Amino acid sequence: AQSVSQHNHHVILSEAASLELGCNYSYGGTVNLFWYVQYPGQHLQLLLKYFSGDPLVKGIKGFEAEFIKSKFSFNLRKPSVQWSDTAEYFCAVNARGYQKVTFGTGTKLQVIP
Amino acid sequence: DAGITQSPRHKVTETGTPVTLRCHQTENHRYMYWYRQDPGHGLRLIHYSYGVKDTDKGEVSDGYSVSRSKTEDFLLTLESATSSQTSVYFCAISESQGGDQPQHFGDGTRLSIL
C-alpha cells in the first residue's frame, strides 16, 4: 500500500527566507505525486504535480518540487517566501493505475513579516 | 475554481442522530470523493465513487455510507453520529481515476457532534 510522510509538522520562517518541505512516499512502483496548499479557512488547491518527465516540476506562485526516485522523495521548495504563503501544505501520492490518492499529514507554514 | 458546492457548510448535532452531507458538482466529472480532515491526520479518504451507483470504501469508512444517484450529487451519511466523527469533511472531484488528474476540492463542511 502507498503511504506518505511529511516530517515537518510546523515550520516558521521570516519573509524572504528559503523554504524546503520534505515529503517521502512508500511504494515500489510508478507514482503520481502532488503538492496541495490550503490557505486559512479555504479548500485545498493544487500547487504542482509530477507524472513523468523532468523531475524538477514548477508550480504556481514560484513553488517547485524535485522528484528523486532513489530517495522516494518529492520535496517542495521556494527560494523566497512571502507572508501570503502562510498555509498548510499537503503532499500526496497515487500509485499509478489505482483509484486512491493518499495524503500526508500536512505541514503548517507560518511566515513572519 | 471547479464548480463544487458542499452543503451544509456548518452543522452541529447530537450523538446518535443521522446526518447527511451533500456534494454537488457542475463539472460532469466521473469521480467523486469524500475525505475527512483532522489535526495530525491530514486528509483521509472515507468513500469514493467512480460513476452513478458505483461506490467503494476508503480507509476510514466505518460509520459512513454514501450514495450517488446522479452524476452531479454525492451524498455522505452518518447513520448514527458519534463524537469521533466531529471533523471537517471535504468533497473532491476528478476527471479520471486516482491520480491521473488532480482532484478539485469543495469548501468543506465543518461538522460538530455533541
JSON list of N, CA and C in Angstrom, two decimals, chain B residues 2-49:
[
{"chain": "B", "resi": 2, "resn": "ALA", "atom": "N", "xyz": [-13.22, 24.90, -9.69]},
{"chain": "B", "resi": 2, "resn": "ALA", "atom": "CA", "xyz": [-14.20, 23.92, -10.13]},
{"chain": "B", "resi": 2, "resn": "ALA", "atom": "C", "xyz": [-15.52, 24.17, -9.44]},
{"chain": "B", "resi": 3, "resn": "GLY", "atom": "N", "xyz": [-16.62, 23.83, -10.16]},
{"chain": "B", "resi": 3, "resn": "GLY", "atom": "CA", "xyz": [-17.95, 24.05, -9.61]},
{"chain": "B", "resi": 3, "resn": "GLY", "atom": "C", "xyz": [-18.34, 22.96, -8.64]},
{"chain": "B", "resi": 4, "resn": "ILE", "atom": "N", "xyz": [-17.95, 23.11, -7.40]},
{"chain": "B", "resi": 4, "resn": "ILE", "atom": "CA", "xyz": [-18.28, 22.14, -6.35]},
{"chain": "B", "resi": 4, "resn": "ILE", "atom": "C", "xyz": [-18.94, 22.88, -5.21]},
{"chain": "B", "resi": 5, "resn": "THR", "atom": "N", "xyz": [-20.09, 22.41, -4.81]},
{"chain": "B", "resi": 5, "resn": "THR", "atom": "CA", "xyz": [-20.82, 23.02, -3.70]},
{"chain": "B", "resi": 5, "resn": "THR", "atom": "C", "xyz": [-21.08, 21.97, -2.65]},
{"chain": "B", "resi": 6, "resn": "GLN", "atom": "N", "xyz": [-20.66, 22.26, -1.44]},
{"chain": "B", "resi": 6, "resn": "GLN", "atom": "CA", "xyz": [-20.95, 21.37, -0.31]},
{"chain": "B", "resi": 6, "resn": "GLN", "atom": "C", "xyz": [-22.00, 22.01, 0.58]},
{"chain": "B", "resi": 7, "resn": "SER", "atom": "N", "xyz": [-22.93, 21.20, 1.05]},
{"chain": "B", "resi": 7, "resn": "SER", "atom": "CA", "xyz": [-23.94, 21.71, 1.97]},
{"chain": "B", "resi": 7, "resn": "SER", "atom": "C", "xyz": [-24.27, 20.67, 3.03]},
{"chain": "B", "resi": 8, "resn": "PRO", "atom": "N", "xyz": [-24.53, 21.10, 4.26]},
{"chain": "B", "resi": 8, "resn": "PRO", "atom": "CA", "xyz": [-24.35, 22.47, 4.73]},
{"chain": "B", "resi": 8, "resn": "PRO", "atom": "C", "xyz": [-22.88, 22.80, 4.90]},
{"chain": "B", "resi": 9, "resn": "ARG", "atom": "N", "xyz": [-22.55, 24.03, 5.15]},
{"chain": "B", "resi": 9, "resn": "ARG", "atom": "CA", "xyz": [-21.16, 24.42, 5.39]},
{"chain": "B", "resi": 9, "resn": "ARG", "atom": "C", "xyz": [-20.78, 24.20, 6.86]},
{"chain": "B", "resi": 10, "resn": "HIS", "atom": "N", "xyz": [-21.76, 24.33, 7.72]},
{"chain": "B", "resi": 10, "resn": "HIS", "atom": "CA", "xyz": [-21.55, 24.09, 9.14]},
{"chain": "B", "resi": 10, "resn": "HIS", "atom": "C", "xyz": [-22.75, 23.35, 9.69]},
{"chain": "B", "resi": 11, "resn": "LYS", "atom": "N", "xyz": [-22.48, 22.42, 10.61]},
{"chain": "B", "resi": 11, "resn": "LYS", "atom": "CA", "xyz": [-23.59, 21.73, 11.26]},
{"chain": "B", "resi": 11, "resn": "LYS", "atom": "C", "xyz": [-23.17, 21.29, 12.65]},
{"chain": "B", "resi": 12, "resn": "VAL", "atom": "N", "xyz": [-24.07, 21.49, 13.60]},
{"chain": "B", "resi": 12, "resn": "VAL", "atom": "CA", "xyz": [-23.89, 21.00, 14.95]},
{"chain": "B", "resi": 12, "resn": "VAL", "atom": "C", "xyz": [-25.06, 20.08, 15.24]},
{"chain": "B", "resi": 13, "resn": "THR", "atom": "N", "xyz": [-24.77, 18.89, 15.72]},
{"chain": "B", "resi": 13, "resn": "THR", "atom": "CA", "xyz": [-25.84, 17.94, 16.01]},
{"chain": "B", "resi": 13, "resn": "THR", "atom": "C", "xyz": [-25.45, 17.09, 17.21]},
{"chain": "B", "resi": 14, "resn": "GLU", "atom": "N", "xyz": [-26.36, 16.24, 17.61]},
{"chain": "B", "resi": 14, "resn": "GLU", "atom": "CA", "xyz": [-26.13, 15.44, 18.80]},
{"chain": "B", "resi": 14, "resn": "GLU", "atom": "C", "xyz": [-25.78, 14.00, 18.45]},
{"chain": "B", "resi": 15, "resn": "THR", "atom": "N", "xyz": [-25.07, 13.39, 19.36]},
{"chain": "B", "resi": 15, "resn": "THR", "atom": "CA", "xyz": [-24.73, 11.97, 19.21]},
{"chain": "B", "resi": 15, "resn": "THR", "atom": "C", "xyz": [-25.98, 11.13, 18.97]},
{"chain": "B", "resi": 16, "resn": "GLY", "atom": "N", "xyz": [-25.87, 10.21, 18.03]},
{"chain": "B", "resi": 16, "resn": "GLY", "atom": "CA", "xyz": [-26.97, 9.30, 17.75]},
{"chain": "B", "resi": 16, "resn": "GLY", "atom": "C", "xyz": [-27.91, 9.75, 16.65]},
{"chain": "B", "resi": 17, "resn": "THR", "atom": "N", "xyz": [-27.78, 10.98, 16.21]},
{"chain": "B", "resi": 17, "resn": "THR", "atom": "CA", "xyz": [-28.67, 11.47, 15.15]},
{"chain": "B", "resi": 17, "resn": "THR", "atom": "C", "xyz": [-28.07, 11.16, 13.78]},
{"chain": "B", "resi": 18, "resn": "PRO", "atom": "N", "xyz": [-28.92, 10.97, 12.78]},
{"chain": "B", "resi": 18, "resn": "PRO", "atom": "CA", "xyz": [-28.40, 10.79, 11.42]},
{"chain": "B", "resi": 18, "resn": "PRO", "atom": "C", "xyz": [-28.04, 12.13, 10.80]},
{"chain": "B", "resi": 19, "resn": "VAL", "atom": "N", "xyz": [-27.00, 12.12, 9.98]},
{"chain": "B", "resi": 19, "resn": "VAL", "atom": "CA", "xyz": [-26.54, 13.34, 9.32]},
{"chain": "B", "resi": 19, "resn": "VAL", "atom": "C", "xyz": [-26.24, 13.02, 7.86]},
{"chain": "B", "resi": 20, "resn": "THR", "atom": "N", "xyz": [-26.67, 13.89, 6.98]},
{"chain": "B", "resi": 20, "resn": "THR", "atom": "CA", "xyz": [-26.33, 13.72, 5.56]},
{"chain": "B", "resi": 20, "resn": "THR", "atom": "C", "xyz": [-25.67, 14.99, 5.05]},
{"chain": "B", "resi": 21, "resn": "LEU", "atom": "N", "xyz": [-24.52, 14.81, 4.43]},
{"chain": "B", "resi": 21, "resn": "LEU", "atom": "CA", "xyz": [-23.80, 15.90, 3.79]},
{"chain": "B", "resi": 21, "resn": "LEU", "atom": "C", "xyz": [-23.91, 15.73, 2.28]},
{"chain": "B", "resi": 22, "resn": "ARG", "atom": "N", "xyz": [-24.03, 16.85, 1.60]},
{"chain": "B", "resi": 22, "resn": "ARG", "atom": "CA", "xyz": [-24.22, 16.79, 0.15]},
{"chain": "B", "resi": 22, "resn": "ARG", "atom": "C", "xyz": [-23.07, 17.46, -0.57]},
{"chain": "B", "resi": 23, "resn": "CYS", "atom": "N", "xyz": [-22.67, 16.84, -1.66]},
{"chain": "B", "resi": 23, "resn": "CYS", "atom": "CA", "xyz": [-21.69, 17.41, -2.56]},
{"chain": "B", "resi": 23, "resn": "CYS", "atom": "C", "xyz": [-22.31, 17.47, -3.95]},
{"chain": "B", "resi": 24, "resn": "HIS", "atom": "N", "xyz": [-22.31, 18.66, -4.51]},
{"chain": "B", "resi": 24, "resn": "HIS", "atom": "CA", "xyz": [-22.91, 18.87, -5.83]},
{"chain": "B", "resi": 24, "resn": "HIS", "atom": "C", "xyz": [-21.87, 19.46, -6.76]},
{"chain": "B", "resi": 25, "resn": "GLN", "atom": "N", "xyz": [-21.72, 18.87, -7.95]},
{"chain": "B", "resi": 25, "resn": "GLN", "atom": "CA", "xyz": [-20.74, 19.38, -8.92]},
{"chain": "B", "resi": 25, "resn": "GLN", "atom": "C", "xyz": [-21.42, 19.73, -10.23]},
{"chain": "B", "resi": 26, "resn": "THR", "atom": "N", "xyz": [-20.84, 20.71, -10.89]},
{"chain": "B", "resi": 26, "resn": "THR", "atom": "CA", "xyz": [-21.36, 21.13, -12.20]},
{"chain": "B", "resi": 26, "resn": "THR", "atom": "C", "xyz": [-20.37, 20.83, -13.32]},
{"chain": "B", "resi": 27, "resn": "GLU", "atom": "N", "xyz": [-19.34, 20.04, -13.02]},
{"chain": "B", "resi": 27, "resn": "GLU", "atom": "CA", "xyz": [-18.27, 19.78, -13.98]},
{"chain": "B", "resi": 27, "resn": "GLU", "atom": "C", "xyz": [-18.47, 18.49, -14.77]},
{"chain": "B", "resi": 28, "resn": "ASN", "atom": "N", "xyz": [-19.47, 17.70, -14.39]},
{"chain": "B", "resi": 28, "resn": "ASN", "atom": "CA", "xyz": [-19.74, 16.42, -15.06]},
{"chain": "B", "resi": 28, "resn": "ASN", "atom": "C", "xyz": [-18.55, 15.45, -14.94]},
{"chain": "B", "resi": 29, "resn": "HIS", "atom": "N", "xyz": [-17.80, 15.56, -13.84]},
{"chain": "B", "resi": 29, "resn": "HIS", "atom": "CA", "xyz": [-16.69, 14.64, -13.63]},
{"chain": "B", "resi": 29, "resn": "HIS", "atom": "C", "xyz": [-17.21, 13.30, -13.13]},
{"chain": "B", "resi": 30, "resn": "ARG", "atom": "N", "xyz": [-16.54, 12.25, -13.54]},
{"chain": "B", "resi": 30, "resn": "ARG", "atom": "CA", "xyz": [-16.99, 10.91, -13.19]},
{"chain": "B", "resi": 30, "resn": "ARG", "atom": "C", "xyz": [-16.67, 10.54, -11.74]},
{"chain": "B", "resi": 31, "resn": "TYR", "atom": "N", "xyz": [-15.52, 11.01, -11.26]},
{"chain": "B", "resi": 31, "resn": "TYR", "atom": "CA", "xyz": [-15.04, 10.54, -9.96]},
{"chain": "B", "resi": 31, "resn": "TYR", "atom": "C", "xyz": [-15.32, 11.58, -8.87]},
{"chain": "B", "resi": 32, "resn": "MET", "atom": "N", "xyz": [-15.83, 11.09, -7.76]},
{"chain": "B", "resi": 32, "resn": "MET", "atom": "CA", "xyz": [-16.10, 11.96, -6.61]},
{"chain": "B", "resi": 32, "resn": "MET", "atom": "C", "xyz": [-15.63, 11.27, -5.35]},
{"chain": "B", "resi": 33, "resn": "TYR", "atom": "N", "xyz": [-15.19, 12.08, -4.39]},
{"chain": "B", "resi": 33, "resn": "TYR", "atom": "CA", "xyz": [-14.55, 11.55, -3.18]},
{"chain": "B", "resi": 33, "resn": "TYR", "atom": "C", "xyz": [-15.06, 12.30, -1.94]},
{"chain": "B", "resi": 34, "resn": "TRP", "atom": "N", "xyz": [-15.10, 11.60, -0.84]},
{"chain": "B", "resi": 34, "resn": "TRP", "atom": "CA", "xyz": [-15.33, 12.23, 0.46]},
{"chain": "B", "resi": 34, "resn": "TRP", "atom": "C", "xyz": [-14.11, 11.96, 1.35]},
{"chain": "B", "resi": 35, "resn": "TYR", "atom": "N", "xyz": [-13.57, 13.06, 1.91]},
{"chain": "B", "resi": 35, "resn": "TYR", "atom": "CA", "xyz": [-12.47, 12.98, 2.85]},
{"chain": "B", "resi": 35, "resn": "TYR", "atom": "C", "xyz": [-12.90, 13.61, 4.16]},
{"chain": "B", "resi": 36, "resn": "ARG", "atom": "N", "xyz": [-12.20, 13.22, 5.22]},
{"chain": "B", "resi": 36, "resn": "ARG", "atom": "CA", "xyz": [-12.29, 13.97, 6.46]},
{"chain": "B", "resi": 36, "resn": "ARG", "atom": "C", "xyz": [-10.89, 14.48, 6.80]},
{"chain": "B", "resi": 37, "resn": "GLN", "atom": "N", "xyz": [-10.86, 15.69, 7.38]},
{"chain": "B", "resi": 37, "resn": "GLN", "atom": "CA", "xyz": [-9.59, 16.31, 7.73]},
{"chain": "B", "resi": 37, "resn": "GLN", "atom": "C", "xyz": [-9.55, 16.52, 9.23]},
{"chain": "B", "resi": 38, "resn": "ASP", "atom": "N", "xyz": [-8.56, 15.96, 9.86]},
{"chain": "B", "resi": 38, "resn": "ASP", "atom": "CA", "xyz": [-8.38, 16.07, 11.31]},
{"chain": "B", "resi": 38, "resn": "ASP", "atom": "C", "xyz": [-6.95, 16.44, 11.62]},
{"chain": "B", "resi": 39, "resn": "PRO", "atom": "N", "xyz": [-6.73, 17.26, 12.65]},
{"chain": "B", "resi": 39, "resn": "PRO", "atom": "CA", "xyz": [-5.36, 17.65, 13.02]},
{"chain": "B", "resi": 39, "resn": "PRO", "atom": "C", "xyz": [-4.48, 16.43, 13.25]},
{"chain": "B", "resi": 40, "resn": "GLY", "atom": "N", "xyz": [-3.31, 16.45, 12.64]},
{"chain": "B", "resi": 40, "resn": "GLY", "atom": "CA", "xyz": [-2.36, 15.34, 12.81]},
{"chain": "B", "resi": 40, "resn": "GLY", "atom": "C", "xyz": [-2.60, 14.15, 11.91]},
{"chain": "B", "resi": 41, "resn": "HIS", "atom": "N", "xyz": [-3.72, 14.17, 11.18]},
{"chain": "B", "resi": 41, "resn": "HIS", "atom": "CA", "xyz": [-4.04, 13.05, 10.30]},
{"chain": "B", "resi": 41, "resn": "HIS", "atom": "C", "xyz": [-4.12, 13.46, 8.83]},
{"chain": "B", "resi": 42, "resn": "GLY", "atom": "N", "xyz": [-4.08, 14.72, 8.55]},
{"chain": "B", "resi": 42, "resn": "GLY", "atom": "CA", "xyz": [-4.22, 15.15, 7.17]},
{"chain": "B", "resi": 42, "resn": "GLY", "atom": "C", "xyz": [-5.60, 14.82, 6.64]},
{"chain": "B", "resi": 43, "resn": "LEU", "atom": "N", "xyz": [-5.66, 14.45, 5.37]},
{"chain": "B", "resi": 43, "resn": "LEU", "atom": "CA", "xyz": [-6.92, 14.06, 4.75]},
{"chain": "B", "resi": 43, "resn": "LEU", "atom": "C", "xyz": [-6.96, 12.54, 4.65]},
{"chain": "B", "resi": 44, "resn": "ARG", "atom": "N", "xyz": [-8.07, 11.99, 5.05]},
{"chain": "B", "resi": 44, "resn": "ARG", "atom": "CA", "xyz": [-8.26, 10.54, 4.94]},
{"chain": "B", "resi": 44, "resn": "ARG", "atom": "C", "xyz": [-9.52, 10.25, 4.13]},
{"chain": "B", "resi": 45, "resn": "LEU", "atom": "N", "xyz": [-9.38, 9.32, 3.23]},
{"chain": "B", "resi": 45, "resn": "LEU", "atom": "CA", "xyz": [-10.48, 9.00, 2.31]},
{"chain": "B", "resi": 45, "resn": "LEU", "atom": "C", "xyz": [-11.53, 8.16, 3.02]},
{"chain": "B", "resi": 46, "resn": "ILE", "atom": "N", "xyz": [-12.79, 8.60, 2.91]},
{"chain": "B", "resi": 46, "resn": "ILE", "atom": "CA", "xyz": [-13.90, 7.88, 3.53]},
{"chain": "B", "resi": 46, "resn": "ILE", "atom": "C", "xyz": [-14.53, 6.92, 2.51]},
{"chain": "B", "resi": 47, "resn": "HIS", "atom": "N", "xyz": [-15.02, 7.49, 1.44]},
{"chain": "B", "resi": 47, "resn": "HIS", "atom": "CA", "xyz": [-15.60, 6.72, 0.34]},
{"chain": "B", "resi": 47, "resn": "HIS", "atom": "C", "xyz": [-15.34, 7.47, -0.96]},
{"chain": "B", "resi": 48, "resn": "TYR", "atom": "N", "xyz": [-15.45, 6.75, -2.05]},
{"chain": "B", "resi": 48, "resn": "TYR", "atom": "CA", "xyz": [-15.36, 7.42, -3.33]},
{"chain": "B", "resi": 48, "resn": "TYR", "atom": "C", "xyz": [-16.32, 6.78, -4.32]},
{"chain": "B", "resi": 49, "resn": "SER", "atom": "N", "xyz": [-16.53, 7.47, -5.41]},
{"chain": "B", "resi": 49, "resn": "SER", "atom": "CA", "xyz": [-17.45, 6.99, -6.44]},
{"chain": "B", "resi": 49, "resn": "SER", "atom": "C", "xyz": [-16.80, 7.11, -7.80]}
]
